[in-house]
Amino acid sequence: MESMQDAPRYKCSLCQDNEWIVDPKHNWQAIPCSCAEKNRLQRRLKNALIPEEFTEAKFENYQVISQIQKRLKETAIHYLRNFPQIQGSTQNSLGFIAEVGETQIKRLPDLTQRAEMTEKYNSFGLGKTHLQMAMAKHLLHKGHAVLCISDVTFMHDLAQAKRISDGGTEFYRLLGAVTEAPILIWDDLGKSKHTETKEELYYWIINDRYKARKPIIFSSNEDDLTLSEKLGDAAYSRLYSMAKDYFVRGKGVDYRVSHRL
């Protein structure tokens, strides 16, 4: 006799985790269990690769303490509201970038001037990533497939994979993931150290998505000039044309620093 301890444990006792049940009212046909949609959403969330620190990111808990944050949030909501109409168009993306880029400020030779410019044109800690993850969750709940990547980590992995002697297996696996994803959330775009190889890869990814009319929701702490330098002029031109209807150049107080103070 099977003991209680040996009995299988199911998350859903109704369908025993098959996600289908037999409905005796309709000629004993199989119908989706009530747990099916919830499970599909959980799988989409897992596959989206949302960073652990942003698993609770929502529009409701995004704190608006400045005008730029208000504008960022309003732009994100406006974009999502119009997404069903623009999804397959040539202008279906969204971008949050800096007014004056991180690289631009770092080039200043005078440390005092650099500090003044950093304070005046800060683009960190505005909640750009929080909003991107909130957008990702909204789209996932609507049934869309989403992939989230962080620029430094992904571009490093992609460049490394290009050098591995495996016949290109890992390289094309990574490249295929970002070119084929229905919606790509690209955080901190242009943060990775510039190389000619990476510039070619940026163009490859952005151009593929541009031609296929696949949305990119991106954020960057670079400005138009420095982001163009990092990605290459051709890639940036395509990216901007995809996102220009939902494009915010921002500066403001770093919430993470001011909150601690």
Short mmCIF file of N, CA, C and O in Angstrom, two decimals, residues 10-119:
data_model
loop_
_atom_site.label_atom_id
_atom_site.label_comp_id
_atom_site.label_asym_id
_atom_site.label_seq_id
_atom_site.Cartn_x
_atom_site.Cartn_y
_atom_site.Cartn_z
N TYR A 10 1.40 17.14 -6.36
CA TYR A 10 1.09 17.96 -7.53
C TYR A 10 0.84 19.40 -7.13
O TYR A 10 0.25 19.65 -6.07
N LYS A 11 1.28 20.30 -7.97
CA LYS A 11 0.97 21.71 -7.73
C LYS A 11 -0.53 21.95 -7.93
O LYS A 11 -1.13 22.78 -7.28
N CYS A 12 -1.08 21.23 -8.88
CA CYS A 12 -2.53 21.32 -9.14
C CYS A 12 -3.12 19.92 -9.02
O CYS A 12 -2.85 19.06 -9.86
N SER A 13 -3.92 19.71 -8.00
CA SER A 13 -4.52 18.38 -7.78
C SER A 13 -5.62 18.09 -8.81
O SER A 13 -5.93 16.93 -9.07
N LEU A 14 -6.17 19.13 -9.41
CA LEU A 14 -7.27 18.97 -10.36
C LEU A 14 -6.82 18.27 -11.63
O LEU A 14 -7.45 17.34 -12.11
N CYS A 15 -5.69 18.74 -12.20
CA CYS A 15 -5.19 18.15 -13.45
C CYS A 15 -3.93 17.33 -13.26
O CYS A 15 -3.39 16.78 -14.23
N GLN A 16 -3.44 17.26 -12.02
CA GLN A 16 -2.18 16.58 -11.70
C GLN A 16 -1.02 17.10 -12.56
O GLN A 16 -0.20 16.34 -13.08
N ASP A 17 -1.02 18.42 -12.73
CA ASP A 17 0.04 19.15 -13.44
C ASP A 17 0.11 18.84 -14.94
O ASP A 17 1.10 19.14 -15.60
N ASN A 18 -0.96 18.27 -15.50
CA ASN A 18 -1.01 18.03 -16.95
C ASN A 18 -1.51 19.26 -17.71
O ASN A 18 -1.37 19.34 -18.93
N GLU A 19 -2.15 20.18 -16.97
CA GLU A 19 -2.72 21.41 -17.51
C GLU A 19 -3.95 21.17 -18.39
O GLU A 19 -4.47 22.07 -19.02
N TRP A 20 -4.44 19.93 -18.41
CA TRP A 20 -5.66 19.59 -19.13
C TRP A 20 -6.55 18.73 -18.23
O TRP A 20 -6.05 17.92 -17.45
N ILE A 21 -7.85 18.91 -18.35
CA ILE A 21 -8.81 18.08 -17.62
C ILE A 21 -9.89 17.61 -18.59
O ILE A 21 -10.09 18.20 -19.66
N VAL A 22 -10.57 16.55 -18.24
CA VAL A 22 -11.66 16.03 -19.06
C VAL A 22 -12.97 16.64 -18.59
O VAL A 22 -13.29 16.62 -17.39
N ASP A 23 -13.72 17.20 -19.52
CA ASP A 23 -14.99 17.85 -19.20
C ASP A 23 -16.15 16.92 -19.56
O ASP A 23 -16.48 16.74 -20.74
N PRO A 24 -16.81 16.31 -18.57
CA PRO A 24 -17.91 15.37 -18.85
C PRO A 24 -19.14 16.04 -19.45
O PRO A 24 -19.97 15.39 -20.07
N LYS A 25 -19.24 17.37 -19.31
CA LYS A 25 -20.39 18.09 -19.85
C LYS A 25 -20.31 18.28 -21.35
O LYS A 25 -21.29 18.64 -22.00
N HIS A 26 -19.12 18.11 -21.93
CA HIS A 26 -18.93 18.30 -23.36
C HIS A 26 -18.32 17.06 -24.00
O HIS A 26 -17.19 17.08 -24.52
N ASN A 27 -19.07 15.95 -23.91
CA ASN A 27 -18.65 14.68 -24.53
C ASN A 27 -17.27 14.23 -24.08
O ASN A 27 -16.51 13.67 -24.86
N TRP A 28 -16.97 14.52 -22.84
CA TRP A 28 -15.70 14.11 -22.25
C TRP A 28 -14.49 14.62 -23.02
O TRP A 28 -13.48 13.94 -23.18
N GLN A 29 -14.60 15.83 -23.50
CA GLN A 29 -13.49 16.45 -24.21
C GLN A 29 -12.45 17.01 -23.24
O GLN A 29 -12.80 17.41 -22.12
N ALA A 30 -11.20 17.05 -23.70
CA ALA A 30 -10.14 17.64 -22.88
C ALA A 30 -10.20 19.16 -23.02
O ALA A 30 -10.30 19.70 -24.13
N ILE A 31 -10.17 19.85 -21.89
CA ILE A 31 -10.18 21.31 -21.89
C ILE A 31 -9.04 21.81 -21.00
O ILE A 31 -8.60 21.09 -20.11
N PRO A 32 -8.54 23.03 -21.22
CA PRO A 32 -7.44 23.55 -20.38
C PRO A 32 -7.87 23.66 -18.92
O PRO A 32 -8.98 24.11 -18.62
N CYS A 33 -7.00 23.27 -18.05
CA CYS A 33 -7.25 23.42 -16.61
C CYS A 33 -7.11 24.90 -16.23
O CYS A 33 -6.46 25.68 -16.94
N SER A 34 -7.68 25.27 -15.12
CA SER A 34 -7.61 26.67 -14.66
C SER A 34 -6.18 27.10 -14.35
O SER A 34 -5.87 28.28 -14.32
N CYS A 35 -5.28 26.13 -14.13
CA CYS A 35 -3.89 26.46 -13.81
C CYS A 35 -3.05 26.71 -15.05
O CYS A 35 -1.92 27.19 -14.96
N ALA A 36 -3.57 26.37 -16.24
CA ALA A 36 -2.75 26.38 -17.46
C ALA A 36 -2.20 27.76 -17.79
O ALA A 36 -1.01 27.91 -18.07
N GLU A 37 -3.07 28.78 -17.79
CA GLU A 37 -2.62 30.12 -18.14
C GLU A 37 -1.60 30.65 -17.13
O GLU A 37 -0.62 31.29 -17.50
N LYS A 38 -1.83 30.37 -15.86
CA LYS A 38 -0.89 30.80 -14.81
C LYS A 38 0.48 30.16 -15.04
O LYS A 38 1.51 30.82 -14.92
N ASN A 39 0.48 28.88 -15.38
CA ASN A 39 1.75 28.18 -15.62
C ASN A 39 2.46 28.71 -16.85
O ASN A 39 3.69 28.83 -16.87
N ARG A 40 1.68 29.01 -17.90
CA ARG A 40 2.29 29.56 -19.11
C ARG A 40 2.94 30.91 -18.82
O ARG A 40 4.02 31.21 -19.32
N LEU A 41 2.27 31.73 -18.01
CA LEU A 41 2.83 33.03 -17.64
C LEU A 41 4.12 32.85 -16.85
O LEU A 41 5.11 33.56 -17.08
N GLN A 42 4.13 31.90 -15.92
CA GLN A 42 5.34 31.66 -15.13
C GLN A 42 6.51 31.22 -16.01
O GLN A 42 7.65 31.61 -15.79
N ARG A 43 6.20 30.41 -17.02
CA ARG A 43 7.26 29.98 -17.95
C ARG A 43 7.77 31.15 -18.77
O ARG A 43 8.98 31.28 -19.02
N ARG A 44 6.85 32.02 -19.20
CA ARG A 44 7.27 33.20 -19.97
C ARG A 44 8.13 34.12 -19.10
O ARG A 44 9.12 34.69 -19.58
N LEU A 45 7.75 34.28 -17.84
CA LEU A 45 8.54 35.12 -16.92
C LEU A 45 9.94 34.55 -16.74
O LEU A 45 10.93 35.29 -16.74
N LYS A 46 10.02 33.24 -16.59
CA LYS A 46 11.32 32.59 -16.40
C LYS A 46 12.19 32.74 -17.65
O LYS A 46 13.38 33.06 -17.58
N ASN A 47 11.58 32.53 -18.81
CA ASN A 47 12.33 32.61 -20.07
C ASN A 47 12.73 34.03 -20.43
O ASN A 47 13.64 34.26 -21.22
N ALA A 48 12.03 35.02 -19.86
CA ALA A 48 12.33 36.41 -20.17
C ALA A 48 13.65 36.88 -19.56
O ALA A 48 14.21 37.88 -19.98
N LEU A 49 14.15 36.16 -18.54
CA LEU A 49 15.41 36.49 -17.87
C LEU A 49 15.36 37.85 -17.17
O LEU A 49 16.31 38.64 -17.24
N ILE A 50 14.27 38.13 -16.49
CA ILE A 50 14.17 39.36 -15.72
C ILE A 50 15.11 39.26 -14.51
O ILE A 50 15.07 38.28 -13.78
N PRO A 51 16.01 40.25 -14.30
CA PRO A 51 16.95 40.18 -13.17
C PRO A 51 16.22 40.04 -11.84
O PRO A 51 15.14 40.61 -11.64
N GLU A 52 16.82 39.29 -10.94
CA GLU A 52 16.18 38.98 -9.67
C GLU A 52 15.80 40.23 -8.88
O GLU A 52 14.75 40.28 -8.24
N GLU A 53 16.66 41.26 -8.94
CA GLU A 53 16.38 42.47 -8.16
C GLU A 53 15.18 43.26 -8.70
O GLU A 53 14.71 44.20 -8.05
N PHE A 54 14.69 42.87 -9.88
CA PHE A 54 13.55 43.59 -10.46
C PHE A 54 12.31 42.70 -10.59
O PHE A 54 11.39 43.04 -11.33
N THR A 55 12.28 41.60 -9.84
CA THR A 55 11.12 40.71 -9.93
C THR A 55 9.86 41.38 -9.39
O THR A 55 8.74 41.00 -9.75
N GLU A 56 10.01 42.38 -8.54
CA GLU A 56 8.85 43.08 -7.99
C GLU A 56 8.60 44.42 -8.67
O GLU A 56 7.75 45.20 -8.22
N ALA A 57 9.34 44.71 -9.72
CA ALA A 57 9.18 46.00 -10.41
C ALA A 57 7.83 46.10 -11.09
O ALA A 57 7.47 45.26 -11.91
N LYS A 58 7.07 47.14 -10.73
CA LYS A 58 5.75 47.38 -11.32
C LYS A 58 5.60 48.88 -11.53
O LYS A 58 6.33 49.69 -10.94
N PHE A 59 4.62 49.27 -12.33
CA PHE A 59 4.33 50.69 -12.48
C PHE A 59 3.82 51.26 -11.16
O PHE A 59 4.10 52.41 -10.83
N GLU A 60 3.11 50.44 -10.41
CA GLU A 60 2.52 50.91 -9.15
C GLU A 60 3.57 51.27 -8.10
O GLU A 60 3.34 52.15 -7.27
N ASN A 61 4.73 50.58 -8.11
CA ASN A 61 5.74 50.90 -7.10
C ASN A 61 6.93 51.67 -7.68
O ASN A 61 8.00 51.74 -7.08
N TYR A 62 6.74 52.25 -8.86
CA TYR A 62 7.75 53.16 -9.42
C TYR A 62 7.54 54.54 -8.80
O TYR A 62 6.48 55.15 -8.96
N GLN A 63 8.53 55.01 -8.06
CA GLN A 63 8.37 56.26 -7.33
C GLN A 63 8.73 57.46 -8.21
O GLN A 63 9.87 57.58 -8.65
N VAL A 64 7.76 58.31 -8.42
CA VAL A 64 7.96 59.52 -9.21
C VAL A 64 8.29 60.68 -8.28
O VAL A 64 7.45 61.15 -7.53
N ILE A 65 9.56 61.12 -8.31
CA ILE A 65 9.98 62.23 -7.44
C ILE A 65 10.51 63.42 -8.25
O ILE A 65 10.98 64.39 -7.68
N SER A 66 10.43 63.30 -9.58
CA SER A 66 10.93 64.39 -10.42
C SER A 66 10.14 64.42 -11.73
O SER A 66 9.45 63.46 -12.08
N GLN A 67 10.28 65.52 -12.45
CA GLN A 67 9.57 65.67 -13.72
C GLN A 67 10.04 64.66 -14.76
O GLN A 67 9.24 64.16 -15.54
N ILE A 68 11.35 64.38 -14.76
CA ILE A 68 11.85 63.44 -15.76
C ILE A 68 11.29 62.04 -15.50
O ILE A 68 10.96 61.31 -16.43
N GLN A 69 11.17 61.66 -14.23
CA GLN A 69 10.59 60.35 -13.92
C GLN A 69 9.12 60.29 -14.34
O GLN A 69 8.65 59.26 -14.82
N LYS A 70 8.43 61.39 -14.15
CA LYS A 70 7.03 61.47 -14.58
C LYS A 70 6.94 61.27 -16.10
O LYS A 70 6.09 60.53 -16.60
N ARG A 71 7.86 61.91 -16.82
CA ARG A 71 7.86 61.80 -18.28
C ARG A 71 8.22 60.38 -18.73
O ARG A 71 7.63 59.85 -19.68
N LEU A 72 9.20 59.78 -18.07
CA LEU A 72 9.60 58.42 -18.42
C LEU A 72 8.42 57.45 -18.23
O LEU A 72 8.12 56.63 -19.11
N LYS A 73 7.75 57.57 -17.11
CA LYS A 73 6.62 56.68 -16.82
C LYS A 73 5.48 56.90 -17.81
O LYS A 73 4.90 55.93 -18.32
N GLU A 74 5.16 58.15 -18.07
CA GLU A 74 4.07 58.46 -19.01
C GLU A 74 4.37 57.93 -20.42
O GLU A 74 3.48 57.43 -21.10
N THR A 75 5.64 58.05 -20.83
CA THR A 75 6.03 57.56 -22.15
C THR A 75 5.90 56.04 -22.22
O THR A 75 5.41 55.49 -23.22
N ALA A 76 6.33 55.36 -21.16
CA ALA A 76 6.23 53.89 -21.12
C ALA A 76 4.77 53.44 -21.19
O ALA A 76 4.43 52.52 -21.94
N ILE A 77 3.91 54.07 -20.43
CA ILE A 77 2.49 53.71 -20.42
C ILE A 77 1.84 54.00 -21.77
O ILE A 77 1.05 53.20 -22.29
N HIS A 78 2.18 55.15 -22.35
CA HIS A 78 1.65 55.53 -23.66
C HIS A 78 2.07 54.51 -24.72
O HIS A 78 1.27 54.11 -25.59
N TYR A 79 3.32 54.07 -24.65
CA TYR A 79 3.84 53.08 -25.58
C TYR A 79 3.06 51.77 -25.47
O TYR A 79 2.64 51.19 -26.49
N LEU A 80 2.86 51.29 -24.24
CA LEU A 80 2.14 50.03 -24.05
C LEU A 80 0.70 50.13 -24.51
O LEU A 80 0.14 49.17 -25.06
N ARG A 81 0.11 51.28 -24.31
CA ARG A 81 -1.28 51.49 -24.72
C ARG A 81 -1.41 51.37 -26.25
O ARG A 81 -2.39 50.85 -26.76
N ASN A 82 -0.39 51.85 -26.96
CA ASN A 82 -0.43 51.84 -28.42
C ASN A 82 0.25 50.63 -29.05
O ASN A 82 0.25 50.49 -30.27
N PHE A 83 0.82 49.77 -28.20
CA PHE A 83 1.62 48.65 -28.71
C PHE A 83 0.86 47.75 -29.70
O PHE A 83 1.42 47.36 -30.73
N PRO A 84 -0.40 47.40 -29.43
CA PRO A 84 -1.10 46.54 -30.40
C PRO A 84 -1.15 47.12 -31.81
O PRO A 84 -1.13 46.38 -32.79
N GLN A 85 -1.22 48.46 -31.92
CA GLN A 85 -1.29 49.10 -33.23
C GLN A 85 0.07 49.26 -33.90
O GLN A 85 0.19 49.22 -35.12
N ILE A 86 1.14 49.45 -33.09
CA ILE A 86 2.46 49.75 -33.67
C ILE A 86 3.39 48.55 -33.72
O ILE A 86 4.47 48.63 -34.31
N GLN A 87 3.00 47.44 -33.12
CA GLN A 87 3.89 46.30 -32.96
C GLN A 87 4.60 45.88 -34.25
O GLN A 87 5.81 45.64 -34.26
N GLY A 88 3.88 45.82 -35.36
CA GLY A 88 4.48 45.37 -36.60
C GLY A 88 4.89 46.49 -37.54
O GLY A 88 5.20 46.24 -38.72
N SER A 89 4.95 47.72 -37.03
CA SER A 89 5.31 48.86 -37.86
C SER A 89 6.82 49.12 -37.84
O SER A 89 7.56 48.47 -37.10
N THR A 90 7.25 50.10 -38.60
CA THR A 90 8.67 50.44 -38.63
C THR A 90 9.08 51.29 -37.42
O THR A 90 10.26 51.46 -37.16
N GLN A 91 8.09 51.82 -36.70
CA GLN A 91 8.36 52.64 -35.51
C GLN A 91 7.64 52.01 -34.32
O GLN A 91 6.61 52.49 -33.85
N ASN A 92 8.24 50.91 -33.84
CA ASN A 92 7.58 50.10 -32.82
C ASN A 92 8.40 49.95 -31.54
O ASN A 92 8.11 49.11 -30.70
N SER A 93 9.45 50.78 -31.38
CA SER A 93 10.37 50.62 -30.27
C SER A 93 10.33 51.81 -29.32
O SER A 93 9.61 52.79 -29.56
N LEU A 94 11.10 51.72 -28.25
CA LEU A 94 11.14 52.78 -27.23
C LEU A 94 12.55 52.92 -26.70
O LEU A 94 13.25 51.91 -26.54
N GLY A 95 12.98 54.16 -26.44
CA GLY A 95 14.33 54.37 -25.92
C GLY A 95 14.40 55.45 -24.86
O GLY A 95 13.79 56.52 -25.01
N PHE A 96 15.12 55.17 -23.78
CA PHE A 96 15.43 56.16 -22.75
C PHE A 96 16.96 56.34 -22.74
O PHE A 96 17.69 55.38 -22.48
N ILE A 97 17.44 57.55 -23.06
CA ILE A 97 18.88 57.78 -23.06
C ILE A 97 19.21 59.05 -22.27
O ILE A 97 18.32 59.73 -21.76
N ALA A 98 20.50 59.38 -22.20
CA ALA A 98 20.95 60.54 -21.44
C ALA A 98 20.98 61.80 -22.31
O ALA A 98 21.11 61.72 -23.53
N GLU A 99 20.86 62.95 -21.67
CA GLU A 99 21.04 64.22 -22.39
C GLU A 99 22.51 64.41 -22.73
O GLU A 99 22.87 64.82 -23.83
N VAL A 100 23.36 64.15 -21.74
CA VAL A 100 24.81 64.18 -21.94
C VAL A 100 25.34 62.84 -21.44
O VAL A 100 25.15 62.48 -20.28
N GLY A 101 26.00 62.11 -22.33
CA GLY A 101 26.38 60.74 -22.02
C GLY A 101 27.53 60.58 -21.04
O GLY A 101 28.37 61.47 -20.86
N GLU A 102 27.56 59.40 -20.43
CA GLU A 102 28.61 59.04 -19.48
C GLU A 102 29.99 59.18 -20.10
O GLU A 102 30.92 59.73 -19.50
N THR A 103 30.15 58.70 -21.33
CA THR A 103 31.45 58.77 -22.02
C THR A 103 31.86 60.21 -22.27
O THR A 103 33.04 60.58 -22.14
N GLN A 104 30.89 61.04 -22.65
CA GLN A 104 31.14 62.45 -22.91
C GLN A 104 31.71 63.15 -21.67
O GLN A 104 32.67 63.91 -21.74
N ILE A 105 31.12 62.85 -20.53
CA ILE A 105 31.55 63.48 -19.27
C ILE A 105 32.93 62.97 -18.86
O ILE A 105 33.78 63.74 -18.40
N LYS A 106 33.18 61.68 -19.05
CA LYS A 106 34.46 61.10 -18.67
C LYS A 106 35.63 61.66 -19.48
O LYS A 106 36.78 61.60 -19.04
N ARG A 107 35.34 62.21 -20.64
CA ARG A 107 36.40 62.76 -21.50
C ARG A 107 36.90 64.12 -21.02
O ARG A 107 37.94 64.58 -21.46
N LEU A 108 36.14 64.77 -20.16
CA LEU A 108 36.55 66.09 -19.67
C LEU A 108 37.83 65.95 -18.86
O LEU A 108 37.92 65.14 -17.94
N PRO A 109 38.85 66.77 -19.16
CA PRO A 109 40.14 66.62 -18.48
C PRO A 109 40.13 67.14 -17.04
O PRO A 109 40.88 66.67 -16.20
N ASP A 110 39.28 68.11 -16.77
CA ASP A 110 39.25 68.73 -15.44
C ASP A 110 38.29 67.98 -14.52
O ASP A 110 37.11 67.83 -14.82
N LEU A 111 38.79 67.51 -13.38
CA LEU A 111 37.98 66.71 -12.46
C LEU A 111 36.81 67.51 -11.88
O LEU A 111 35.72 66.98 -11.69
N THR A 112 37.05 68.79 -11.60
CA THR A 112 35.99 69.64 -11.04
C THR A 112 34.87 69.80 -12.06
O THR A 112 33.68 69.69 -11.72
N GLN A 113 35.25 70.06 -13.28
CA GLN A 113 34.26 70.21 -14.34
C GLN A 113 33.49 68.90 -14.55
O GLN A 113 32.27 68.90 -14.78
N ARG A 114 34.22 67.80 -14.46
CA ARG A 114 33.59 66.49 -14.62
C ARG A 114 32.54 66.26 -13.54
O ARG A 114 31.44 65.76 -13.81
N ALA A 115 32.88 66.63 -12.31
CA ALA A 115 31.95 66.46 -11.19
C ALA A 115 30.71 67.35 -11.37
O ALA A 115 29.58 66.92 -11.10
N GLU A 116 30.94 68.57 -11.84
CA GLU A 116 29.83 69.51 -12.06
C GLU A 116 28.89 69.00 -13.15
O GLU A 116 27.66 69.07 -13.03
N MET A 117 29.47 68.47 -14.23
CA MET A 117 28.67 67.95 -15.34
C MET A 117 27.91 66.69 -14.92
O MET A 117 26.76 66.48 -15.34
N THR A 118 28.55 65.87 -14.11
CA THR A 118 27.90 64.65 -13.62
C THR A 118 26.66 65.01 -12.80
O THR A 118 25.60 64.39 -12.93
N GLU A 119 26.81 66.02 -11.95
CA GLU A 119 25.69 66.45 -11.12
C GLU A 119 24.60 67.11 -11.95
O GLU A 119 23.40 66.85 -11.77
#
